[in-house]
Short mmCIF file of C-alpha atoms and ligand atoms in Angstrom, two decimals:
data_model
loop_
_atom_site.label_atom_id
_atom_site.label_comp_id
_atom_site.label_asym_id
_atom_site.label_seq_id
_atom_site.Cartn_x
_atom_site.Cartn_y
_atom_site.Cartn_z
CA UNK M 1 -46.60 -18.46 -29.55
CA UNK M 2 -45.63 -15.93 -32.16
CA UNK M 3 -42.36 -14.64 -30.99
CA UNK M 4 -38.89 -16.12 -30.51
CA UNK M 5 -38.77 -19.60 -29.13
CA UNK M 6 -37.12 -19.66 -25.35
CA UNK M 7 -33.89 -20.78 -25.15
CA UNK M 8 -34.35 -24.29 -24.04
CA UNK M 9 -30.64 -25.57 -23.91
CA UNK M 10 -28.54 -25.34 -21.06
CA UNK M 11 -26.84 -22.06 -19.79
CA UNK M 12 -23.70 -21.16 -22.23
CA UNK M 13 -20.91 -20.23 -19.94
CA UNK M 14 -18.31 -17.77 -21.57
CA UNK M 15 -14.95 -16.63 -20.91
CA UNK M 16 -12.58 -14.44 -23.22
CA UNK M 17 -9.23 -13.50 -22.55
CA UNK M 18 -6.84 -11.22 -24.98
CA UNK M 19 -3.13 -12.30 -24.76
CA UNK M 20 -1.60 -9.12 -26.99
CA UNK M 21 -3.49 -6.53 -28.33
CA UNK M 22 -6.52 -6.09 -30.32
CA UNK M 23 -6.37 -5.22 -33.73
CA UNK M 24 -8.00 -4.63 -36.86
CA UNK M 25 -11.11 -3.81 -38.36
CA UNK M 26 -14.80 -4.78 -37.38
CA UNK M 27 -18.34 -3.59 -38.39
CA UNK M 28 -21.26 -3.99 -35.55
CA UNK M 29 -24.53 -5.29 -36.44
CA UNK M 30 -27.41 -2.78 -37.28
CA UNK M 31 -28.73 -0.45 -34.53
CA UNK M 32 -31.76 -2.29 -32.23
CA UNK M 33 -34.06 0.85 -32.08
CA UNK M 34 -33.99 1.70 -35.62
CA UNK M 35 -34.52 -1.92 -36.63
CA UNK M 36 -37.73 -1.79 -34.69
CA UNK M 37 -39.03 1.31 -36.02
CA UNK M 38 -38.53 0.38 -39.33
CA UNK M 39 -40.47 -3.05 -39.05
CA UNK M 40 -43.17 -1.08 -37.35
CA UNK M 41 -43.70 1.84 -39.50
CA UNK M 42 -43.03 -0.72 -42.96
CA UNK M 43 -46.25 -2.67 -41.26
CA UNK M 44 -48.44 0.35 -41.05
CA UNK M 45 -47.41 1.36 -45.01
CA UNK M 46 -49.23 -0.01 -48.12
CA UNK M 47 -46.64 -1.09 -49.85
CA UNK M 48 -43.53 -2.71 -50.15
CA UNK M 49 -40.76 -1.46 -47.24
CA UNK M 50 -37.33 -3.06 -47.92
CA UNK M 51 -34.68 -2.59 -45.03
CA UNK M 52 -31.19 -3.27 -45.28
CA UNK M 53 -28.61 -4.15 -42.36
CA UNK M 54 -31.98 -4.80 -40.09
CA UNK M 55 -30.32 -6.21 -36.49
CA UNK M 56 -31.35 -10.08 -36.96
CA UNK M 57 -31.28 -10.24 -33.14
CA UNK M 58 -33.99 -11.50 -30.91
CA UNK M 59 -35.71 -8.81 -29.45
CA UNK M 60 -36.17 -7.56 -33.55
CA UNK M 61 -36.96 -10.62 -34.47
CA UNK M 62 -39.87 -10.69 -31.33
CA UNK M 63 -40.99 -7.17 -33.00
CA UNK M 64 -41.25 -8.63 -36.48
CA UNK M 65 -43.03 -11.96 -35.48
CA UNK M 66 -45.59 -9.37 -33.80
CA UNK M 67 -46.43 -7.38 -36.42
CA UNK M 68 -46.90 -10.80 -38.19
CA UNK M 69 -49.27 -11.36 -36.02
CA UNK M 70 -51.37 -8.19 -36.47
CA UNK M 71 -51.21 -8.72 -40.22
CA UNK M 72 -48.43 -7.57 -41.76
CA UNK M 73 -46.33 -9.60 -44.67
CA UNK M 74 -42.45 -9.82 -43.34
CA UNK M 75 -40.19 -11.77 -45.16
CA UNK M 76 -36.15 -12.19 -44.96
CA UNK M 77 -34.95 -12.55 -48.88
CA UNK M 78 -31.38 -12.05 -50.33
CA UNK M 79 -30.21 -10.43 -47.23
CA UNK M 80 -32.84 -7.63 -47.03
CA UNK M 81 -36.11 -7.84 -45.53
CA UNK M 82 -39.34 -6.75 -47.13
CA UNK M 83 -42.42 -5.69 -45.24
CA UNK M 84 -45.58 -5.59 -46.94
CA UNK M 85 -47.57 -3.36 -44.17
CA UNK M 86 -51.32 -3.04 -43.96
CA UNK M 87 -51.81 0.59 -43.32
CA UNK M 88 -52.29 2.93 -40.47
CA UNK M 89 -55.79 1.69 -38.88
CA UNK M 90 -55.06 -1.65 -40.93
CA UNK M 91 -53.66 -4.00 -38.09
CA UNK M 92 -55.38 -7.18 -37.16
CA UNK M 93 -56.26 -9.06 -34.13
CA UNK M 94 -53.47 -11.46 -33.21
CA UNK M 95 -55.41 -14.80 -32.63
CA UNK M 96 -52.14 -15.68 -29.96
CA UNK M 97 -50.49 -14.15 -26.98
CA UNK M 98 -47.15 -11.89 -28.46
CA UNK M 99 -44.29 -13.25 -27.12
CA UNK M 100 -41.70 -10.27 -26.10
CA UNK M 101 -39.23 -12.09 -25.23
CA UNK M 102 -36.66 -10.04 -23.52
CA UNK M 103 -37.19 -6.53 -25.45
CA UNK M 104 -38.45 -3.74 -23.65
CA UNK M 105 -38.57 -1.49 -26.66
CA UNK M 106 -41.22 -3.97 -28.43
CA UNK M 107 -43.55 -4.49 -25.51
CA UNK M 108 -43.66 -0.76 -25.26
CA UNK M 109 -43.52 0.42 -28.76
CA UNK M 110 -46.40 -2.03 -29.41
CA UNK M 111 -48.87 -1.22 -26.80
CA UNK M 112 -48.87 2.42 -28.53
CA UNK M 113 -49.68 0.61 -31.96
CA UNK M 114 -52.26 -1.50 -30.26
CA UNK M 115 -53.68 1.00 -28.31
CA UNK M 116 -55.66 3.19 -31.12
CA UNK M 117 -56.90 0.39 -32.90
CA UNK M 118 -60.15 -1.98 -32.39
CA UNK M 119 -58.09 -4.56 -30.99
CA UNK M 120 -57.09 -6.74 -28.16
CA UNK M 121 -53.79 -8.00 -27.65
CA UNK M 122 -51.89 -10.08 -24.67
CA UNK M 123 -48.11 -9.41 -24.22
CA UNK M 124 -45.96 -12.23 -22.68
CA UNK M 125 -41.93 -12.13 -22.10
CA UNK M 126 -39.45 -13.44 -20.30
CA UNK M 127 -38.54 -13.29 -16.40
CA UNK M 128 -36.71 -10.14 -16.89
CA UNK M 129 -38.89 -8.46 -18.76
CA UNK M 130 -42.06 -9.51 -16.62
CA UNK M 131 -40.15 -7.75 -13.75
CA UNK M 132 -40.00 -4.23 -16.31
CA UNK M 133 -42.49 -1.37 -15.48
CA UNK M 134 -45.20 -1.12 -17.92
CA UNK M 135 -47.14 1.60 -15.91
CA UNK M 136 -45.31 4.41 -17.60
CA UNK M 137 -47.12 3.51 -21.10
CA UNK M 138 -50.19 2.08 -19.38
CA UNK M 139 -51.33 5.36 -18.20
CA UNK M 140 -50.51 8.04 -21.64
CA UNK M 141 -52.12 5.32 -23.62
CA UNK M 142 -55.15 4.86 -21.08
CA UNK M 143 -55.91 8.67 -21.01
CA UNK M 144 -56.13 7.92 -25.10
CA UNK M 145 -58.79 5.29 -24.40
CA UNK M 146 -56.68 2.08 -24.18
CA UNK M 147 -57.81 -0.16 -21.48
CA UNK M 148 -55.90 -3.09 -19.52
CA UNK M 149 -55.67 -5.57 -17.73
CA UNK M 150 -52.02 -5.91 -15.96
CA UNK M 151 -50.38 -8.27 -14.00
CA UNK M 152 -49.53 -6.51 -10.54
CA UNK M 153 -47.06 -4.21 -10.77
CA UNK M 154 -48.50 -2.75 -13.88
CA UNK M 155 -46.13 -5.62 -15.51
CA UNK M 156 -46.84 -8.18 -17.94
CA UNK M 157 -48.38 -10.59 -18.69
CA UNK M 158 -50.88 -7.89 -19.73
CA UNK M 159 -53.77 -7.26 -21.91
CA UNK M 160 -55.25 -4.35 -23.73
CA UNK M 161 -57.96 -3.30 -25.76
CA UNK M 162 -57.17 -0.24 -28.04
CA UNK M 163 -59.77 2.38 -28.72
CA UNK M 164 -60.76 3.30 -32.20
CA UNK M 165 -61.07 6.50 -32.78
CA UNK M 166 -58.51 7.04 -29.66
CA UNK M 167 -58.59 10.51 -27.60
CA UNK M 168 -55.66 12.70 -28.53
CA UNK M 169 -53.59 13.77 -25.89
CA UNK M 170 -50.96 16.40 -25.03
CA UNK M 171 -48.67 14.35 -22.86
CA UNK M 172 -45.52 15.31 -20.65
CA UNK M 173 -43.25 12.69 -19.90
CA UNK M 174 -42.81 11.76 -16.42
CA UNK M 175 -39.40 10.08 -17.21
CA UNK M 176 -36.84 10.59 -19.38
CA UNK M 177 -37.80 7.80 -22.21
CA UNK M 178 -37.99 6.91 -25.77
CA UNK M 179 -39.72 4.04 -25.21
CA UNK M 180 -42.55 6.26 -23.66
CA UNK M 181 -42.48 8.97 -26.13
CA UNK M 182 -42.59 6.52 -28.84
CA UNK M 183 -45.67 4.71 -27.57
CA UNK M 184 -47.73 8.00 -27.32
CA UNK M 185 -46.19 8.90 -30.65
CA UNK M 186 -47.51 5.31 -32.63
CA UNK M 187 -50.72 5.33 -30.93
CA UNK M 188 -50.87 9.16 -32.61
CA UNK M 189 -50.38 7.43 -36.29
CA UNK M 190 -54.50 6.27 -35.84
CA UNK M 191 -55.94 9.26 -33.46
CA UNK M 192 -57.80 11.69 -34.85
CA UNK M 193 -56.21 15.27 -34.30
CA UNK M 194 -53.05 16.02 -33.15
CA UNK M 195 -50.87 14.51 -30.60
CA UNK M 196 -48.27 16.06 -28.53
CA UNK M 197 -45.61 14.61 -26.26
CA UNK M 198 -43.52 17.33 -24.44
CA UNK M 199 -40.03 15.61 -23.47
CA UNK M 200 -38.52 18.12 -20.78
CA UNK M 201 -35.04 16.20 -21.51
CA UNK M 202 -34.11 15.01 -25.14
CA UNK M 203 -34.63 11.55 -25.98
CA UNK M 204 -33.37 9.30 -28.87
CA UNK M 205 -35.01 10.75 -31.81
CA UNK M 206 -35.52 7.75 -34.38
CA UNK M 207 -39.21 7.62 -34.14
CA UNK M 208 -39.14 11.29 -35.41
CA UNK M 209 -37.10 10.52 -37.96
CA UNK M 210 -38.32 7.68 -39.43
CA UNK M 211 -42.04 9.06 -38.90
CA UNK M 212 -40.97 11.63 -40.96
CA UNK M 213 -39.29 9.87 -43.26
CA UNK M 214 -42.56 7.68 -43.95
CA UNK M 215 -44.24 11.21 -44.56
CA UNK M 216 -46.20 11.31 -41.01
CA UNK M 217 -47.02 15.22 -40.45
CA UNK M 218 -44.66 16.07 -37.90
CA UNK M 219 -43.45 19.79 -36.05
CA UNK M 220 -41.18 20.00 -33.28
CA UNK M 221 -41.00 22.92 -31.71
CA UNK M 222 -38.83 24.56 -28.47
CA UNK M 223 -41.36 25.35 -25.48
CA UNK M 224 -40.73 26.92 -21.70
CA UNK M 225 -41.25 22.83 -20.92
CA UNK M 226 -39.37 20.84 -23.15
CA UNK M 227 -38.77 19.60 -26.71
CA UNK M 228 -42.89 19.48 -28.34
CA UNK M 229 -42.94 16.77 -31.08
CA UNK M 230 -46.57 16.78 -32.49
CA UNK M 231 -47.96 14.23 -34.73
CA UNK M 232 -51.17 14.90 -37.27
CA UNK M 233 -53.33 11.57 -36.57
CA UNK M 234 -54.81 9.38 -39.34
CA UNK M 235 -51.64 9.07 -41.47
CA UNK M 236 -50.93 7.61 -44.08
CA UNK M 237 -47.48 6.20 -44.52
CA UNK M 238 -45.33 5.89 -47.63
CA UNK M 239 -43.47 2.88 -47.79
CA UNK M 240 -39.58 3.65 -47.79
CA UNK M 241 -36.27 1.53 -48.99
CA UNK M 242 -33.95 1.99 -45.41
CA UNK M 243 -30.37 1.63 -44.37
CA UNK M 244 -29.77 0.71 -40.80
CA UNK M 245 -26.31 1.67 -39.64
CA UNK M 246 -24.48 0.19 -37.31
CA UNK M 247 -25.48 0.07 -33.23
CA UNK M 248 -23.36 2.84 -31.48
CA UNK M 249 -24.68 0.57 -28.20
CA UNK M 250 -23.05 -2.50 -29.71
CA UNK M 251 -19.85 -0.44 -30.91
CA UNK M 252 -19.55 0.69 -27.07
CA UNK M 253 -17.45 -2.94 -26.52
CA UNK M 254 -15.05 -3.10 -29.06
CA UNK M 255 -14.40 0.49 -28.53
CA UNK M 256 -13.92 -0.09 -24.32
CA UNK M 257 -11.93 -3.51 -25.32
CA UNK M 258 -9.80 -1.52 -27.63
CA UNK M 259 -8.94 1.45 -25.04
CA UNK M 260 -8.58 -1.05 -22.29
CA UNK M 261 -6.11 -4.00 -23.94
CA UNK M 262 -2.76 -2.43 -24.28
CA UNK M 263 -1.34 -2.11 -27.51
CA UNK M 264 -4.68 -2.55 -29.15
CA UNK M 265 -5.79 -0.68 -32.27
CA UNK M 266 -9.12 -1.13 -33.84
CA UNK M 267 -11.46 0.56 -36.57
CA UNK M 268 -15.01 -0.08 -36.34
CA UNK M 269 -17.05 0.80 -39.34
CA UNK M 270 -20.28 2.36 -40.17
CA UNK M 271 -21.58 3.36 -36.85
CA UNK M 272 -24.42 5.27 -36.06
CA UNK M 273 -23.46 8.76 -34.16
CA UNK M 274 -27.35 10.08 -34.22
CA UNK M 275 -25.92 13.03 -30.98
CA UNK M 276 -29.07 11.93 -29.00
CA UNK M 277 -27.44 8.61 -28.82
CA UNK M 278 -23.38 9.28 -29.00
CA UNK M 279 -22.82 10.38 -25.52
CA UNK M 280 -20.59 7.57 -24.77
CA UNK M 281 -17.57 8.74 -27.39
CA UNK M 282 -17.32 12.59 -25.80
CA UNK M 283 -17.40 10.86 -22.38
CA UNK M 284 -14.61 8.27 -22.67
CA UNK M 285 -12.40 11.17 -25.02
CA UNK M 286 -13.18 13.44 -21.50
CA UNK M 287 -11.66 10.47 -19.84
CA UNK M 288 -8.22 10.91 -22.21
CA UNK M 289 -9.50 8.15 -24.74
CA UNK M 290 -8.05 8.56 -28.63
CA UNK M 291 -10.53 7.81 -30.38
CA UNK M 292 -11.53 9.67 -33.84
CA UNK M 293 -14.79 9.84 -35.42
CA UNK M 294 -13.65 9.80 -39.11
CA UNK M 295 -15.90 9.31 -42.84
CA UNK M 296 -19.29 11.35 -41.13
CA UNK M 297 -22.08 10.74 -43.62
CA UNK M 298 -26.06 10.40 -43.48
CA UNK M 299 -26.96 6.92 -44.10
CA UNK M 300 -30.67 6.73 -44.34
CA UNK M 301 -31.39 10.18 -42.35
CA UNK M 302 -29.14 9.13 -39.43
CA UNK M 303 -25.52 10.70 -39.48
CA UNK M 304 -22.75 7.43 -39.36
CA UNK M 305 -19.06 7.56 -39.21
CA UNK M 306 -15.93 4.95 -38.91
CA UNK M 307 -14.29 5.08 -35.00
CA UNK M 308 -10.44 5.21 -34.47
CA UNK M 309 -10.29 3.42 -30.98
CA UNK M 310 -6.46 3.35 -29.86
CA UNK M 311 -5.29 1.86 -26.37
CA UNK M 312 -5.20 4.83 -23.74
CA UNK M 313 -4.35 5.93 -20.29
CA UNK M 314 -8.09 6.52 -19.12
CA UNK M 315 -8.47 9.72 -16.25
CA UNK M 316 -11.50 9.27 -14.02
CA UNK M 317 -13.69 12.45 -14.08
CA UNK M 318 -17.20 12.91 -12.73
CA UNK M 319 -19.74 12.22 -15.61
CA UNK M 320 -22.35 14.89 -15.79
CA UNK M 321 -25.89 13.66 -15.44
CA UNK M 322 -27.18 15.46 -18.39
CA UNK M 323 -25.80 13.41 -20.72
CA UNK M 324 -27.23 10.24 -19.14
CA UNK M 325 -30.10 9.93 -21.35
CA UNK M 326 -27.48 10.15 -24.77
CA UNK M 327 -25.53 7.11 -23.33
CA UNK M 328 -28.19 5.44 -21.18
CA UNK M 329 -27.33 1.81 -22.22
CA UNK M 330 -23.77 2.22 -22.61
CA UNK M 331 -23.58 2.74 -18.79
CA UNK M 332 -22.30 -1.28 -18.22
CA UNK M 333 -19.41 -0.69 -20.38
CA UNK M 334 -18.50 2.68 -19.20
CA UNK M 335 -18.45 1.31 -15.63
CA UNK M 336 -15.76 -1.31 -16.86
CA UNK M 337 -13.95 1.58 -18.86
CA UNK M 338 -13.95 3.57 -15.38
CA UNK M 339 -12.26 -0.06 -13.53
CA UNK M 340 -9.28 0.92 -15.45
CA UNK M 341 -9.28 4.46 -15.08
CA UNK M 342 -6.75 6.39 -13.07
CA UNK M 343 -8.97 7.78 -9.81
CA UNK M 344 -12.65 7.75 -9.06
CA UNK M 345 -14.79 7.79 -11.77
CA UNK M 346 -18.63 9.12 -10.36
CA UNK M 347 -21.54 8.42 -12.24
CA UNK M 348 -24.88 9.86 -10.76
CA UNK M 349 -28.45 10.23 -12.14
CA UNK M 350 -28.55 6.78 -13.53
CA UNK M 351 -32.11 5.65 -12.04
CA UNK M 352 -33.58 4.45 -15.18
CA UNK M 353 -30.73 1.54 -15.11
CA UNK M 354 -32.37 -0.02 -12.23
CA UNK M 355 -35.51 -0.53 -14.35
CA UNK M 356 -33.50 -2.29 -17.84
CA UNK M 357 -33.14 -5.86 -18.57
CA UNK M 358 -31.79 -6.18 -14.64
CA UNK M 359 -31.03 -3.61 -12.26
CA UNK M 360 -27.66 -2.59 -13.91
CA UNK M 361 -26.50 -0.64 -10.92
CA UNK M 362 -27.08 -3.13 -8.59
CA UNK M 363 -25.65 -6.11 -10.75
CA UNK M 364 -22.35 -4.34 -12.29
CA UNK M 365 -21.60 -3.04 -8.67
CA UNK M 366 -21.54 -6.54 -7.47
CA UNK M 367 -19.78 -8.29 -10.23
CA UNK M 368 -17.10 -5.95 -10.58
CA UNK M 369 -16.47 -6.02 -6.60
CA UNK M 370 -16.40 -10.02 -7.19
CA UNK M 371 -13.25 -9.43 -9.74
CA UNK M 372 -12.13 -6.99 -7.23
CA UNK M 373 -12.55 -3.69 -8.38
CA UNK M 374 -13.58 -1.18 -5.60
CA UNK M 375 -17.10 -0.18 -5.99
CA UNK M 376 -19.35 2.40 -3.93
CA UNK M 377 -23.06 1.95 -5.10
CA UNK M 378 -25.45 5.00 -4.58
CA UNK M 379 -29.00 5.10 -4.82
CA UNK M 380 -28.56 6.58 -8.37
CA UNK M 381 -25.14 5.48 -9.46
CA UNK M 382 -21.75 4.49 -9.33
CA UNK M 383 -18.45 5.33 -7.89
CA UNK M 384 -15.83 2.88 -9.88
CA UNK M 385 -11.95 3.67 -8.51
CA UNK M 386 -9.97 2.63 -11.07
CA UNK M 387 -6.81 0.06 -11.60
CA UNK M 388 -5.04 2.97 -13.21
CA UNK M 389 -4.63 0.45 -16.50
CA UNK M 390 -3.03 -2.15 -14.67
CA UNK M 391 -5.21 -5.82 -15.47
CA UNK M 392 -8.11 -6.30 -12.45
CA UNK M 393 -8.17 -8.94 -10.60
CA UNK M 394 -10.51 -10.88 -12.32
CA UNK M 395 -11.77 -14.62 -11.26
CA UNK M 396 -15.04 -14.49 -11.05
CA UNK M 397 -18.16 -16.22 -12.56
CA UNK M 398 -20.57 -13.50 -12.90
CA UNK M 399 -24.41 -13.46 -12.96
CA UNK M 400 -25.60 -12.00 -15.93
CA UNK M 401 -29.50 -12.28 -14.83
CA UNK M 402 -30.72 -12.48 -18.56
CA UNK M 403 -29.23 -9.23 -19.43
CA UNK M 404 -27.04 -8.72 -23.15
CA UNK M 405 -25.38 -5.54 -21.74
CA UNK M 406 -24.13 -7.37 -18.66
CA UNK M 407 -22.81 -10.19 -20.21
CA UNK M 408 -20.67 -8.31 -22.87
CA UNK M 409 -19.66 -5.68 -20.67
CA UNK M 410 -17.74 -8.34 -18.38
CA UNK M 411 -16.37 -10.23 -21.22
CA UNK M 412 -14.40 -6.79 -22.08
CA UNK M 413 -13.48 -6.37 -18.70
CA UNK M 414 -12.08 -10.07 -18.66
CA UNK M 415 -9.56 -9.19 -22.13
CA UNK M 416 -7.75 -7.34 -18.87
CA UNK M 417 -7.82 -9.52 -15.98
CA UNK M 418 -5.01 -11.04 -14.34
CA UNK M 419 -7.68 -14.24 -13.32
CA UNK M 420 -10.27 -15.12 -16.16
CA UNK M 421 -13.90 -13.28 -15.79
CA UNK M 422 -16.71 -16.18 -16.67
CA UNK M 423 -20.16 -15.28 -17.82
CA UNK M 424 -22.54 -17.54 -16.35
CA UNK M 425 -24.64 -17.65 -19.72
CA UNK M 426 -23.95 -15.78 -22.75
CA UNK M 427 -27.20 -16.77 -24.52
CA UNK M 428 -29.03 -12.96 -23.73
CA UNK M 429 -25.83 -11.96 -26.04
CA UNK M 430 -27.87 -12.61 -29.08
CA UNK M 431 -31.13 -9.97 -28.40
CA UNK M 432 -28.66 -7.50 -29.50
CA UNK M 433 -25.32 -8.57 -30.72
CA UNK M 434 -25.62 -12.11 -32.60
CA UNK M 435 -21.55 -12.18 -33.74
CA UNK M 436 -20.25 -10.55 -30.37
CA UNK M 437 -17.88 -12.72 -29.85
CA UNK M 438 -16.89 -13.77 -33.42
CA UNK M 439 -16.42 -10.23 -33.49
CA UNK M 440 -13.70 -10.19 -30.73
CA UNK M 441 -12.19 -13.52 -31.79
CA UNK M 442 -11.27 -11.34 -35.14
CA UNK M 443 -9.59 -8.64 -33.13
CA UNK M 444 -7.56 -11.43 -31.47
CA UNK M 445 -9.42 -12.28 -28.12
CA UNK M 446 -9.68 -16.14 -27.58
C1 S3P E 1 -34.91 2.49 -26.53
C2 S3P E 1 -34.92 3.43 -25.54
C3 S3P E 1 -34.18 3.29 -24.28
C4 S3P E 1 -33.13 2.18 -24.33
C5 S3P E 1 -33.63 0.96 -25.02
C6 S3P E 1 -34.10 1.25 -26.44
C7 S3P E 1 -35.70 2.75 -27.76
O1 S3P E 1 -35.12 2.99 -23.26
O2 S3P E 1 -32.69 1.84 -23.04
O3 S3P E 1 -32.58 -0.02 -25.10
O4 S3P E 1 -35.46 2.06 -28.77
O5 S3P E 1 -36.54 3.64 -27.72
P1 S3P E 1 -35.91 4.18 -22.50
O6 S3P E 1 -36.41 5.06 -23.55
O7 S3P E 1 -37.00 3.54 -21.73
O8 S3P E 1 -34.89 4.83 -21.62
#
């Protein structure tokens, strides 16, 4: 096995509670989908990368053990890691199944490395993400030449064979994803030609920017369709010395715990505000939340600032789809902002969370009606009637079904809950957030 090792000890129960409010000031660890790029593209450069603030979480650490795998030199020294990559059309056969874990972004991101080179890989994971879709990458990358052998389902375990030289393709996304775009965009790196991916709604834009940064030939243009990006194949990558700032995905739960915990006050620091990703902040301030975005700067060619987060009377409004894909996994936590909003808070056009880590609909609909807030689940959302900023009921032990975004998002709502709120298992906590709740036990949660 060449990725993380399973948890093999027994479930980790959790339960926070605040007893005054939260104060201070917190950092968040470094943002999950910029870690990954930045192990990926360092392991297609010749040279040194060095990366600094990398997310030492699980589903990283998964990616990094991968490109291991396929040849790369990855090592952790004096903080920083250094990647000694092996060049675009460089990547080796792994000689063992890659072991996924419970990240999503890796399986997918991977497949499109894989899939233009003369290789033949097997991808494994966890329960969860055995259950995840892979059809969406399976078929872009099999018009490019990739072939594969899937599990039913399309899911994994699954095996491919890349092709080498690959087919370029002009590709429309079917779904709004990053994961997809960024598949068709790394198989690109080793295909001949140019490749397009038209994205009819904006996506996360990392891989663009970090492609760029590593000197891939890159135009983006406007069409009648949708936001072109189109990569020149065969590239050759510079190495590059990167910052990764914090996760605005991780920052979503101090910032809900702050707004929600009377009294509270908190600064978190250096957090990534990249707009395709920083939907969250406008939607909670259109709630009535005070927060201010303070210190903007570019770290590494993402903006970052410091967030203001004050306690505050939350309004429910009706969230409008469009922003959906600028906030997609910060859904969770705005559900449990919306539990102690005044009104009905409607959120629509959220398909994509049935397809995450669990169905997040589905799950957060029936472990907030278990601490008895009033829930109405729709086929592509959620209608969350609010407390008003009174504490919820509270008392339940909640199934987090091997999802991080579950499990913190209910140990915020449990800092306001007349009963305590218990997390079955808290272990999926560290694919993303390794400190979560050190983090919250500084702020003053026990
Ligand atoms: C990610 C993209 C998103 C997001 C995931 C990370 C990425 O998935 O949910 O946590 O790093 O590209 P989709 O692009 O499939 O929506």
């Amino acid at each position: 096995m060449t990725g993380p090792a399973q948890p093999s000890s027994a479930p980790l129960p959790l339960s926070l509670v605040a007893e005054g409010p939260l104060t201070g000031t917190t950092g968040v660890p470094g943002d999950k989908s910029i870690s990954h790029r930045s192990l990926m593209l360092g392991a297609l450069a010749v040279g040194e990368t060095v990366i600094d603030g990398l997310l030492e979480g699980e589903d990283v650490l998964a990616t990094a053990a991968a490109m291991r795998a396929m040849g790369a030199d990855i090592t952790r020294r004096d903080s920083r890691w250094h990647v000694h990559g092996v060049g675009v059309g460089g990547l080796l056969q792994p000689q063992v199944a890659l072991d996924m874990g419970n990240s999503g972004t890796s399986t997918r991101l991977l497949m499109g490395l894989v899939a233009s080179h003369p290789i033949t890989a097997t991808f494994i994971g966890d329960a969860s993400l055995s259950r995840r879709p892979m059809g969406r990458v399976i078929d872009p990358l099999a018009l490019m030449g990739a072939r594969f052998a899937a599990s039913p389902g399309g899911r994994l375990p699954l095996t491919m064979t890349g092709l080498c030289p690959a087919v370029p393709l002009t590709y429309t996304l079917p779904v709004a994803s990053a994961q997809v775009k960024s598949a068709v965009l790394l198989a690109g790196l080793n295909t001949p030609g140019e490749t397009t991916v038209i994205e009819p709604v904006a996506t996360r834009d990392h891989s663009e920017r970090m492609l760029a940064g590593f000197g891939a030939v890159l135009r983006i243009e406007g069409t009648a369709q949708g936001r072109a990006i189109t990569l020149t194949g065969e590239a050759e990558l510079r190495p590059q010395a990167i910052t990764v700032p914090g996760d605005p995905s991780s920052a979503a739960f101090p910032m809900v715990a702050a707004l929600v915990v009377p009294g509270s006050a908190v600064t978190i620091t250096n957090v990534g505000i990249n707009p395709t990703r920083a939907g969250l902040i406008g939607v909670l301030q259109a709630m009535g939340a005070d927060i201010a975005v303070v210190n903007e700067r570019s770290v590494g060619g993402e903006p970052v600032a410091d967030l203001v987060v004050r306690h505050s009377p939350l309004t429910s409004i009706e969230v409008p789809p469009d922003v959906v894909p600028s906030m997609v996994d910060e859904f969770p936590v705005l559900f449990v902002a919306a539990a102690f909003a005044n009104g009905r808070t409607v959120m629509r056009g959220l398909d994509e969370l049935r397809v995450k880590e669990s169905d997040r609909i589905a799950v957060m609909a029936r472990g907030l009606a278990a601490c008895d807030v009033t829930v109405e689940e729709l086929p592509d959302g959620l209608i969350v009637s609010g407390s008003g900023g009174e504490a919820v009921g509270g008392g339940a032990t909640i199934a987090t079904e091997l999802d991080h975004r579950i499990a913190m998002s209910f140990a915020v709502l449990g800092l306001h809950a007349r009963q305590p709120v218990t997390i079955d298992d808290a272990r999926p906590i560290a694919t993303s957030f390794p400190g979560f709740v050190a983090m919250l036990q500084g702020l003053g949660a026990r």
